[in-house]
């Protein structure tokens, strides 16, 4: 069986890499074999940060340059990411899951289903409590909406409950989770959702 | 050119054709960041690259791929192209771009794509971009003349669009340059004699391509 391919999109600085850093130990604990592809926009910094974190062998983390187009490389032309995922699968046949972190983009970015089986979109409270109400395609179409940095909501004048309610309102039955990578809260819920929807290992 | 071939050529030449090409600047990003190249030199640079690199290297490489009648012949030709490459990073990027192109081609069911992909996987074929592209263009029934025109124009457009995304030139100017260089493209795209080997000379970009770490937004 091939590994599930899961996209992680969202605006610059929302905490996509931080989320991966929190997910990796949880996934490892459950015996889910994982690899990561990052689409850093201007450096290999995210890939390097994950390698230094040491939660995965360095060669299970690939960086794919996005040619200044973070949305192109995950939507209009995902072939480079598909090729990277194929390389990982060929090299590590035991993989259950490949996480693909998009470069920081805007609320209109979405993942091509040619590339991923399932994707989450991460926003954070510091981006503003009104983000869900803006009806961005990323917020609306993702399989899971993650609202990160719940720990700092009071400091940025955001009513977190209202933000969650607004997100649920625009997304209908599709799931929304508020998490804090800093406080490691509700990360396990994301993994549960992943296991329910995509990883059957 | 018949209507069907014309439409196929347009589709293959579509800048949105998903084969990963948008993420390569083939040395341009490095040259710009080094200050080796200024905004106003873009047109002469593109022209020089068309002559030195596309005409000398890509054209015979692609023509050989198009002309290969069997997978075995393609693999032999691909190996010839491989040894003619200047640097290891160039070789690597050409293989990666070839692999991305094959992913699209397999999904689209282009004649020969699956066999080539499997051969690359099994180590029977190295899979350099121009060789793969030549074989695929033949697979979609482009004549060699048309295949070379599509390739030359795509090469030029790739450089100009990288310059655009690097903020060096406006979209209208890229099209003005492309229009001015169109006669050059047509003239250079004539099929090479049978068996012509790649022989390029574009030292600035060859050196830039050996320093890929200086490139940040693009793969090279
Ligand atoms: N307070 C708080 N800060 C967080 C949290 N998650 C991430 N951050 C901080 O937010 C900043 C950006 O986090 P990253 O993980 O780099 O964000 P990213 O989405 O990967 O960023 P790009 O890849 O550049 O788009 C860092 O300074 C993190 O420490 C959180 O839950 N709470
Ligand atoms: Mg990141």
Short mmCIF file of C-alpha atoms and ligand atoms in Angstrom, two decimals:
data_model
loop_
_atom_site.label_atom_id
_atom_site.label_comp_id
_atom_site.label_asym_id
_atom_site.label_seq_id
_atom_site.Cartn_x
_atom_site.Cartn_y
_atom_site.Cartn_z
CA UNK A 1 0.00 0.00 0.00
CA UNK A 2 1.21 3.50 -0.74
CA UNK A 3 1.62 6.19 1.91
CA UNK A 4 -1.19 8.67 2.52
CA UNK A 5 -0.27 12.14 1.27
CA UNK A 6 -1.45 14.95 3.50
CA UNK A 7 -1.13 18.65 2.75
CA UNK A 8 -0.63 21.37 5.33
CA UNK A 9 -1.35 24.85 3.96
CA UNK A 10 -1.89 28.27 5.45
CA UNK A 11 -0.61 31.84 5.58
CA UNK A 12 2.98 32.79 6.41
CA UNK A 13 3.80 32.24 10.06
CA UNK A 14 0.54 30.55 11.07
CA UNK A 15 2.53 27.66 12.55
CA UNK A 16 2.64 24.97 9.87
CA UNK A 17 6.17 23.87 10.73
CA UNK A 18 5.43 24.17 14.45
CA UNK A 19 2.44 21.89 13.93
CA UNK A 20 4.56 19.31 12.12
CA UNK A 21 7.04 19.45 15.01
CA UNK A 22 4.19 18.63 17.38
CA UNK A 23 2.64 15.98 15.16
CA UNK A 24 5.82 13.98 14.59
CA UNK A 25 6.27 12.64 18.14
CA UNK A 26 2.58 11.83 18.37
CA UNK A 27 2.69 9.96 15.05
CA UNK A 28 5.87 8.14 16.10
CA UNK A 29 4.21 7.09 19.36
CA UNK A 30 1.45 5.44 17.33
CA UNK A 31 3.97 3.70 15.08
CA UNK A 32 2.95 5.71 12.02
CA UNK A 33 5.94 5.89 9.67
CA UNK A 34 6.17 9.45 8.41
CA UNK A 35 8.18 11.60 6.00
CA UNK A 36 7.94 15.32 5.29
CA UNK A 37 8.24 17.52 2.21
CA UNK A 38 8.58 21.27 2.75
CA UNK A 39 7.97 23.90 0.09
CA UNK A 40 10.02 26.66 1.59
CA UNK A 41 9.59 29.81 -0.34
CA UNK A 42 12.97 31.45 -0.15
CA UNK A 43 15.22 29.08 1.81
CA UNK A 44 15.49 25.50 3.00
CA UNK A 45 14.97 26.78 6.52
CA UNK A 46 11.90 24.73 7.44
CA UNK A 47 13.45 21.53 6.14
CA UNK A 48 16.65 22.33 8.03
CA UNK A 49 14.71 23.12 11.20
CA UNK A 50 12.90 19.79 11.03
CA UNK A 51 16.15 17.94 10.35
CA UNK A 52 17.80 19.63 13.31
CA UNK A 53 14.79 18.73 15.43
CA UNK A 54 15.89 15.13 14.98
CA UNK A 55 12.38 13.67 15.15
CA UNK A 56 12.88 12.00 11.79
CA UNK A 57 15.99 10.74 10.02
CA UNK A 58 17.30 13.66 7.95
CA UNK A 59 16.79 11.85 4.65
CA UNK A 60 13.07 11.54 5.33
CA UNK A 61 12.75 15.31 5.00
CA UNK A 62 12.89 16.78 1.51
CA UNK A 63 12.74 20.44 0.48
CA UNK A 64 11.14 21.35 -2.85
CA UNK A 65 11.73 24.86 -4.16
CA UNK A 66 8.59 26.61 -5.30
CA UNK A 67 9.99 29.00 -7.95
CA UNK A 68 8.44 31.95 -6.11
CA UNK A 69 4.99 30.38 -6.52
CA UNK A 70 3.79 28.59 -3.37
CA UNK A 71 0.34 27.95 -4.77
CA UNK A 72 1.57 26.73 -8.17
CA UNK A 73 3.68 23.98 -6.64
CA UNK A 74 0.72 22.56 -4.69
CA UNK A 75 -2.12 23.29 -7.09
CA UNK A 76 -1.55 24.32 -10.72
CA UNK A 77 1.56 22.22 -11.15
CA UNK A 78 2.18 19.80 -8.29
CA UNK A 79 4.43 17.47 -10.32
CA UNK A 80 7.61 18.42 -8.43
CA UNK A 81 5.97 17.55 -5.13
CA UNK A 82 4.55 14.37 -6.62
CA UNK A 83 8.02 13.43 -7.82
CA UNK A 84 9.47 14.12 -4.36
CA UNK A 85 6.76 11.99 -2.73
CA UNK A 86 7.42 9.18 -5.24
CA UNK A 87 11.14 9.36 -4.39
CA UNK A 88 10.39 9.08 -0.67
CA UNK A 89 8.06 6.15 -1.22
CA UNK A 90 10.58 4.34 -3.39
CA UNK A 91 13.31 4.86 -0.82
CA UNK A 92 11.18 4.10 2.25
CA UNK A 93 8.55 1.51 1.30
CA UNK A 94 7.47 1.31 4.94
CA UNK A 95 6.02 4.83 4.92
CA UNK A 96 2.41 5.28 6.05
CA UNK A 97 2.24 9.04 5.74
CA UNK A 98 3.88 11.87 3.82
CA UNK A 99 3.21 15.37 5.16
CA UNK A 100 3.59 18.16 2.60
CA UNK A 101 4.02 21.65 4.05
CA UNK A 102 3.11 24.40 1.63
CA UNK A 103 5.06 27.62 1.54
CA UNK A 104 3.27 30.41 3.40
CA UNK A 105 0.56 31.70 1.11
CA UNK A 106 -2.79 33.44 1.33
CA UNK A 107 -6.35 32.45 2.14
CA UNK A 108 -7.04 31.46 -1.47
CA UNK A 109 -4.48 28.67 -1.57
CA UNK A 110 -5.77 25.12 -1.95
CA UNK A 111 -4.11 21.75 -2.55
CA UNK A 112 -4.61 19.82 -5.76
CA UNK A 113 -6.13 16.40 -5.19
CA UNK A 114 -3.63 15.16 -7.78
CA UNK A 115 -1.07 15.67 -5.04
CA UNK A 116 -2.74 14.95 -1.70
CA UNK A 117 -5.42 12.63 -0.42
CA UNK A 118 -6.44 15.02 2.31
CA UNK A 119 -5.29 18.43 3.47
CA UNK A 120 -5.55 20.77 6.38
CA UNK A 121 -5.43 24.52 6.37
CA UNK A 122 -3.85 26.30 9.32
CA UNK A 123 -4.74 29.82 10.38
CA UNK A 124 -3.90 31.44 13.68
CA UNK A 125 -5.61 33.80 16.06
CA UNK A 126 -2.96 36.47 15.53
CA UNK A 127 -4.03 36.79 11.90
CA UNK A 128 -7.34 38.20 13.18
CA UNK A 129 -10.58 36.75 14.48
CA UNK A 130 -12.33 37.70 11.26
CA UNK A 131 -10.31 35.35 9.03
CA UNK A 132 -12.97 32.60 8.89
CA UNK A 133 -15.61 35.13 7.87
CA UNK A 134 -13.53 36.10 4.83
CA UNK A 135 -14.59 32.85 3.14
CA UNK A 136 -11.17 32.12 1.65
CA UNK A 137 -11.12 28.94 -0.45
CA UNK A 138 -8.41 27.52 1.83
CA UNK A 139 -10.63 27.94 4.88
CA UNK A 140 -13.72 26.62 3.12
CA UNK A 141 -12.37 23.67 1.15
CA UNK A 142 -9.80 22.01 3.40
CA UNK A 143 -10.63 18.70 5.05
CA UNK A 144 -9.64 20.06 8.44
CA UNK A 145 -9.35 23.69 9.51
CA UNK A 146 -6.83 24.23 12.30
CA UNK A 147 -6.92 27.47 14.26
CA UNK A 148 -3.51 27.69 15.90
CA UNK A 149 -2.03 29.77 18.72
CA UNK A 150 -5.13 29.54 20.89
CA UNK A 151 -2.82 30.40 23.82
CA UNK A 152 -2.44 34.00 22.71
CA UNK A 153 -6.03 34.78 21.75
CA UNK A 154 -6.56 37.17 24.69
CA UNK A 155 -3.38 39.05 23.82
CA UNK A 156 -4.51 39.81 20.30
CA UNK A 157 -8.08 40.72 21.22
CA UNK A 158 -9.61 37.65 19.66
CA UNK A 159 -12.70 35.94 21.03
CA UNK A 160 -11.64 32.36 20.30
CA UNK A 161 -15.11 30.84 20.83
CA UNK A 162 -16.58 33.30 18.36
CA UNK A 163 -13.78 32.59 15.87
CA UNK A 164 -14.46 28.84 16.11
CA UNK A 165 -18.21 29.43 15.77
CA UNK A 166 -17.66 31.59 12.68
CA UNK A 167 -15.41 28.92 11.17
CA UNK A 168 -18.00 26.21 11.81
CA UNK A 169 -20.66 28.40 10.32
CA UNK A 170 -18.82 28.84 7.00
CA UNK A 171 -17.61 25.23 6.87
CA UNK A 172 -20.85 23.46 7.61
CA UNK A 173 -20.20 19.88 8.77
CA UNK A 174 -16.46 19.90 8.01
CA UNK A 175 -14.23 19.83 11.10
CA UNK A 176 -12.55 22.78 12.84
CA UNK A 177 -10.00 22.40 15.61
CA UNK A 178 -8.46 25.10 17.77
CA UNK A 179 -4.99 24.11 18.94
CA UNK A 180 -1.87 25.53 20.49
CA UNK A 181 1.45 24.23 19.28
CA UNK A 182 3.10 26.19 22.05
CA UNK A 183 1.07 24.49 24.77
CA UNK A 184 0.79 21.23 22.84
CA UNK A 185 -2.92 21.27 23.31
CA UNK A 186 -5.29 19.24 21.13
CA UNK A 187 -2.54 18.01 18.83
CA UNK A 188 -3.74 14.46 19.49
CA UNK A 189 -7.15 15.44 18.12
CA UNK A 190 -5.56 16.27 14.78
CA UNK A 191 -3.91 12.87 14.70
CA UNK A 192 -7.22 11.19 15.55
CA UNK A 193 -8.84 13.00 12.66
CA UNK A 194 -6.01 11.92 10.37
CA UNK A 195 -6.42 8.32 11.46
CA UNK A 196 -10.15 8.46 10.96
CA UNK A 197 -9.92 9.96 7.48
CA UNK A 198 -6.69 8.90 5.82
CA UNK A 199 -4.24 6.67 7.63
CA UNK A 200 -5.46 3.18 8.04
CA UNK A 201 -2.15 1.74 9.22
CA UNK B 1 0.67 22.20 -39.82
CA UNK B 2 -2.72 20.49 -39.51
CA UNK B 3 -5.30 21.73 -37.04
CA UNK B 4 -4.87 18.77 -34.70
CA UNK B 5 -1.10 19.15 -34.54
CA UNK B 6 -1.46 22.88 -33.99
CA UNK B 7 -3.79 22.35 -31.03
CA UNK B 8 -1.46 19.71 -29.55
CA UNK B 9 1.48 22.08 -29.99
CA UNK B 10 -0.41 24.81 -28.15
CA UNK B 11 -1.21 22.42 -25.34
CA UNK B 12 2.40 21.25 -25.01
CA UNK B 13 3.59 24.85 -25.17
CA UNK B 14 1.10 26.01 -22.54
CA UNK B 15 3.06 27.70 -19.76
CA UNK B 16 0.63 26.06 -17.34
CA UNK B 17 1.44 22.54 -18.57
CA UNK B 18 2.19 20.82 -15.27
CA UNK B 19 5.73 19.54 -15.58
CA UNK B 20 7.57 21.51 -12.92
CA UNK B 21 9.31 23.88 -15.32
CA UNK B 22 8.19 27.01 -13.45
CA UNK B 23 10.53 26.22 -10.56
CA UNK B 24 13.75 26.27 -12.61
CA UNK B 25 15.54 29.46 -13.61
CA UNK B 26 18.51 27.61 -15.18
CA UNK B 27 21.08 29.95 -13.68
CA UNK B 28 19.21 33.22 -14.04
CA UNK B 29 18.44 33.69 -10.35
CA UNK B 30 22.08 33.18 -9.40
CA UNK B 31 23.34 35.55 -12.08
CA UNK B 32 20.91 38.24 -11.01
CA UNK B 33 21.73 37.90 -7.33
CA UNK B 34 25.45 38.00 -8.15
CA UNK B 35 24.93 41.19 -10.10
CA UNK B 36 26.34 39.46 -13.20
CA UNK B 37 23.24 40.38 -15.08
CA UNK B 38 21.20 43.56 -15.01
CA UNK B 39 17.62 44.25 -15.96
CA UNK B 40 18.51 45.78 -19.27
CA UNK B 41 20.63 42.87 -20.35
CA UNK B 42 17.80 40.37 -20.15
CA UNK B 43 17.08 40.38 -23.87
CA UNK B 44 20.68 39.87 -24.95
CA UNK B 45 21.08 37.26 -22.23
CA UNK B 46 18.03 35.36 -23.47
CA UNK B 47 19.33 35.57 -27.01
CA UNK B 48 22.74 34.31 -25.98
CA UNK B 49 21.17 31.41 -24.10
CA UNK B 50 19.04 30.52 -27.11
CA UNK B 51 22.19 30.33 -29.21
CA UNK B 52 24.66 28.87 -26.74
CA UNK B 53 22.47 26.53 -24.78
CA UNK B 54 19.18 25.81 -26.47
CA UNK B 55 20.55 25.55 -29.98
CA UNK B 56 23.76 23.79 -29.05
CA UNK B 57 22.55 21.47 -26.29
CA UNK B 58 18.78 21.22 -25.96
CA UNK B 59 18.04 21.03 -29.68
CA UNK B 60 20.20 18.01 -30.54
CA UNK B 61 19.28 16.35 -27.22
CA UNK B 62 15.59 16.73 -27.93
CA UNK B 63 15.92 15.72 -31.57
CA UNK B 64 17.76 12.55 -30.53
CA UNK B 65 14.94 11.73 -28.10
CA UNK B 66 12.34 12.33 -30.79
CA UNK B 67 14.22 10.21 -33.31
CA UNK B 68 14.80 7.23 -31.00
CA UNK B 69 12.60 4.43 -32.34
CA UNK B 70 12.95 2.09 -29.41
CA UNK B 71 13.36 2.42 -25.66
CA UNK B 72 16.82 0.96 -26.09
CA UNK B 73 17.78 3.64 -28.61
CA UNK B 74 16.37 6.31 -26.31
CA UNK B 75 18.33 4.96 -23.40
CA UNK B 76 21.58 4.96 -25.44
CA UNK B 77 20.96 8.51 -26.58
CA UNK B 78 20.04 9.63 -23.08
CA UNK B 79 23.35 8.21 -21.83
CA UNK B 80 25.20 10.18 -24.52
CA UNK B 81 23.46 13.36 -23.43
CA UNK B 82 24.33 12.52 -19.82
CA UNK B 83 28.07 12.33 -20.45
CA UNK B 84 28.01 15.54 -22.44
CA UNK B 85 26.73 17.53 -19.47
CA UNK B 86 28.99 20.02 -17.90
CA UNK B 87 28.30 19.69 -14.20
CA UNK B 88 26.77 17.29 -11.73
CA UNK B 89 24.14 19.77 -10.51
CA UNK B 90 23.02 20.38 -14.07
CA UNK B 91 22.77 16.65 -14.59
CA UNK B 92 20.77 16.24 -11.39
CA UNK B 93 18.32 19.02 -12.20
CA UNK B 94 17.80 17.73 -15.72
CA UNK B 95 16.94 14.29 -14.33
CA UNK B 96 14.56 15.71 -11.74
CA UNK B 97 12.81 17.85 -14.33
CA UNK B 98 12.57 14.78 -16.56
CA UNK B 99 10.97 12.80 -13.73
CA UNK B 100 8.38 15.54 -13.07
CA UNK B 101 7.56 15.65 -16.78
CA UNK B 102 7.05 11.89 -16.83
CA UNK B 103 4.65 12.10 -13.91
CA UNK B 104 2.42 14.43 -15.91
CA UNK B 105 2.85 12.36 -19.08
CA UNK B 106 1.93 9.08 -17.39
CA UNK B 107 -1.21 10.61 -15.88
CA UNK B 108 -2.13 11.99 -19.28
CA UNK B 109 -1.55 8.62 -20.91
CA UNK B 110 0.93 9.92 -23.49
CA UNK B 111 2.27 7.15 -25.74
CA UNK B 112 5.47 5.69 -24.34
CA UNK B 113 5.33 7.60 -21.04
CA UNK B 114 4.66 4.61 -18.80
CA UNK B 115 7.46 2.56 -20.37
CA UNK B 116 9.88 5.46 -19.91
CA UNK B 117 8.81 6.01 -16.31
CA UNK B 118 9.27 2.32 -15.51
CA UNK B 119 12.64 2.28 -17.26
CA UNK B 120 13.79 5.25 -15.17
CA UNK B 121 12.57 3.49 -12.05
CA UNK B 122 14.47 0.32 -12.97
CA UNK B 123 17.65 2.21 -13.80
CA UNK B 124 17.41 1.39 -17.52
CA UNK B 125 16.98 5.03 -18.49
CA UNK B 126 18.57 8.10 -16.91
CA UNK B 127 15.72 10.33 -18.03
CA UNK B 128 17.16 13.72 -18.98
CA UNK B 129 14.56 16.38 -19.62
CA UNK B 130 15.25 17.12 -23.30
CA UNK B 131 15.46 13.43 -24.27
CA UNK B 132 12.22 12.62 -22.44
CA UNK B 133 10.56 15.69 -23.91
CA UNK B 134 11.60 14.72 -27.44
CA UNK B 135 10.21 11.22 -27.02
CA UNK B 136 6.96 12.53 -25.54
CA UNK B 137 6.48 15.11 -28.29
CA UNK B 138 6.78 12.30 -30.76
CA UNK B 139 4.31 10.34 -28.63
CA UNK B 140 1.71 13.09 -29.05
CA UNK B 141 2.38 13.18 -32.81
CA UNK B 142 4.24 16.47 -33.11
CA UNK B 143 6.55 16.56 -36.11
CA UNK B 144 10.21 17.09 -35.27
CA UNK B 145 10.02 20.63 -36.69
CA UNK B 146 7.08 21.51 -34.47
CA UNK B 147 8.60 19.78 -31.45
CA UNK B 148 11.72 21.92 -31.77
CA UNK B 149 9.74 25.13 -32.17
CA UNK B 150 7.69 24.32 -29.07
CA UNK B 151 10.86 23.56 -27.14
CA UNK B 152 12.73 26.70 -28.23
CA UNK B 153 9.80 28.95 -27.47
CA UNK B 154 9.28 27.20 -24.13
CA UNK B 155 12.93 27.67 -23.23
CA UNK B 156 12.73 31.39 -23.95
CA UNK B 157 9.44 31.74 -22.11
CA UNK B 158 10.86 29.88 -19.12
CA UNK B 159 13.74 32.33 -18.78
CA UNK B 160 11.48 35.34 -19.22
CA UNK B 161 8.91 34.10 -16.75
CA UNK B 162 11.61 33.41 -14.15
CA UNK B 163 12.85 36.98 -14.65
CA UNK B 164 9.29 38.20 -14.22
CA UNK B 165 8.82 36.33 -10.95
CA UNK B 166 12.16 37.63 -9.75
CA UNK B 167 10.78 41.13 -10.20
CA UNK B 168 13.26 42.02 -12.94
CA UNK B 169 10.87 42.69 -15.77
CA UNK B 170 7.19 43.37 -16.39
CA UNK B 171 4.85 40.95 -18.14
CA UNK B 172 4.40 43.25 -21.13
CA UNK B 173 8.13 43.63 -21.55
CA UNK B 174 8.60 39.85 -21.48
CA UNK B 175 6.17 39.58 -24.38
CA UNK B 176 7.86 42.41 -26.25
CA UNK B 177 11.17 40.57 -25.89
CA UNK B 178 9.60 37.27 -26.95
CA UNK B 179 8.17 38.93 -30.06
CA UNK B 180 11.51 40.51 -30.96
CA UNK B 181 13.28 37.17 -30.53
CA UNK B 182 10.66 35.17 -32.44
CA UNK B 183 12.63 35.23 -35.74
CA UNK B 184 15.69 33.97 -33.84
CA UNK B 185 13.62 31.15 -32.34
CA UNK B 186 12.35 30.11 -35.76
CA UNK B 187 15.78 30.28 -37.31
CA UNK B 188 17.48 28.31 -34.54
CA UNK B 189 14.81 25.62 -34.32
CA UNK B 190 15.69 23.88 -37.59
CA UNK B 191 16.26 20.13 -37.05
CA UNK B 192 19.91 19.17 -36.57
CA UNK B 193 21.62 16.63 -38.83
CA UNK B 194 21.16 13.01 -37.77
CA UNK B 195 23.47 12.07 -34.93
CA UNK B 196 24.45 15.67 -34.03
CA UNK B 197 25.92 15.68 -30.55
CA UNK B 198 25.22 18.33 -27.91
CA UNK B 199 27.92 20.98 -28.04
CA UNK B 200 27.07 24.06 -26.04
CA UNK B 201 28.92 27.08 -24.85
CA UNK B 202 27.31 29.29 -22.23
CA UNK B 203 30.00 29.70 -19.59
CA UNK B 204 28.18 32.25 -17.44
CA UNK B 205 25.18 30.04 -16.84
CA UNK B 206 27.23 26.85 -16.72
CA UNK B 207 29.16 28.30 -13.81
CA UNK B 208 26.00 29.69 -12.21
CA UNK B 209 24.43 26.24 -12.43
CA UNK B 210 27.33 24.79 -10.51
CA UNK B 211 26.54 27.13 -7.64
CA UNK B 212 22.93 26.22 -6.97
CA UNK B 213 23.12 27.16 -3.31
CA UNK B 214 23.20 30.78 -4.37
CA UNK B 215 19.74 30.28 -5.86
CA UNK B 216 16.93 30.51 -3.33
CA UNK B 217 13.50 30.83 -4.89
CA UNK B 218 14.22 28.51 -7.77
CA UNK B 219 15.62 25.00 -7.93
CA UNK B 220 18.55 26.34 -9.93
N1 LIG C 1 2.22 31.60 20.88
C1 LIG C 1 2.31 30.70 19.94
N2 LIG C 1 3.22 30.84 18.95
C2 LIG C 1 3.29 29.90 18.00
C3 LIG C 1 2.44 28.76 18.00
N3 LIG C 1 2.72 28.01 16.91
C4 LIG C 1 3.72 28.65 16.27
N4 LIG C 1 4.07 29.79 16.92
C5 LIG C 1 5.11 30.74 16.53
O1 LIG C 1 4.74 31.31 15.29
C6 LIG C 1 5.92 31.59 14.50
C7 LIG C 1 5.79 30.95 13.13
O2 LIG C 1 5.74 29.55 13.28
P1 LIG C 1 6.15 28.58 12.07
O3 LIG C 1 5.90 27.19 12.53
O4 LIG C 1 7.50 28.90 11.56
O5 LIG C 1 5.07 29.01 11.00
P2 LIG C 1 4.92 28.52 9.48
O6 LIG C 1 3.47 28.54 9.16
O7 LIG C 1 5.63 27.24 9.29
O8 LIG C 1 5.66 29.68 8.70
P3 LIG C 1 6.10 29.70 7.13
O9 LIG C 1 6.57 28.33 6.79
O10 LIG C 1 7.18 30.73 7.08
O11 LIG C 1 4.89 30.11 6.38
C8 LIG C 1 7.09 31.06 15.30
O12 LIG C 1 7.70 32.11 15.98
C9 LIG C 1 6.45 30.07 16.27
O13 LIG C 1 7.17 29.94 17.46
C10 LIG C 1 1.49 28.64 19.08
O14 LIG C 1 0.68 27.72 19.15
N5 LIG C 1 1.46 29.64 19.99
MG1 LIG C 2 7.03 26.70 7.83
#
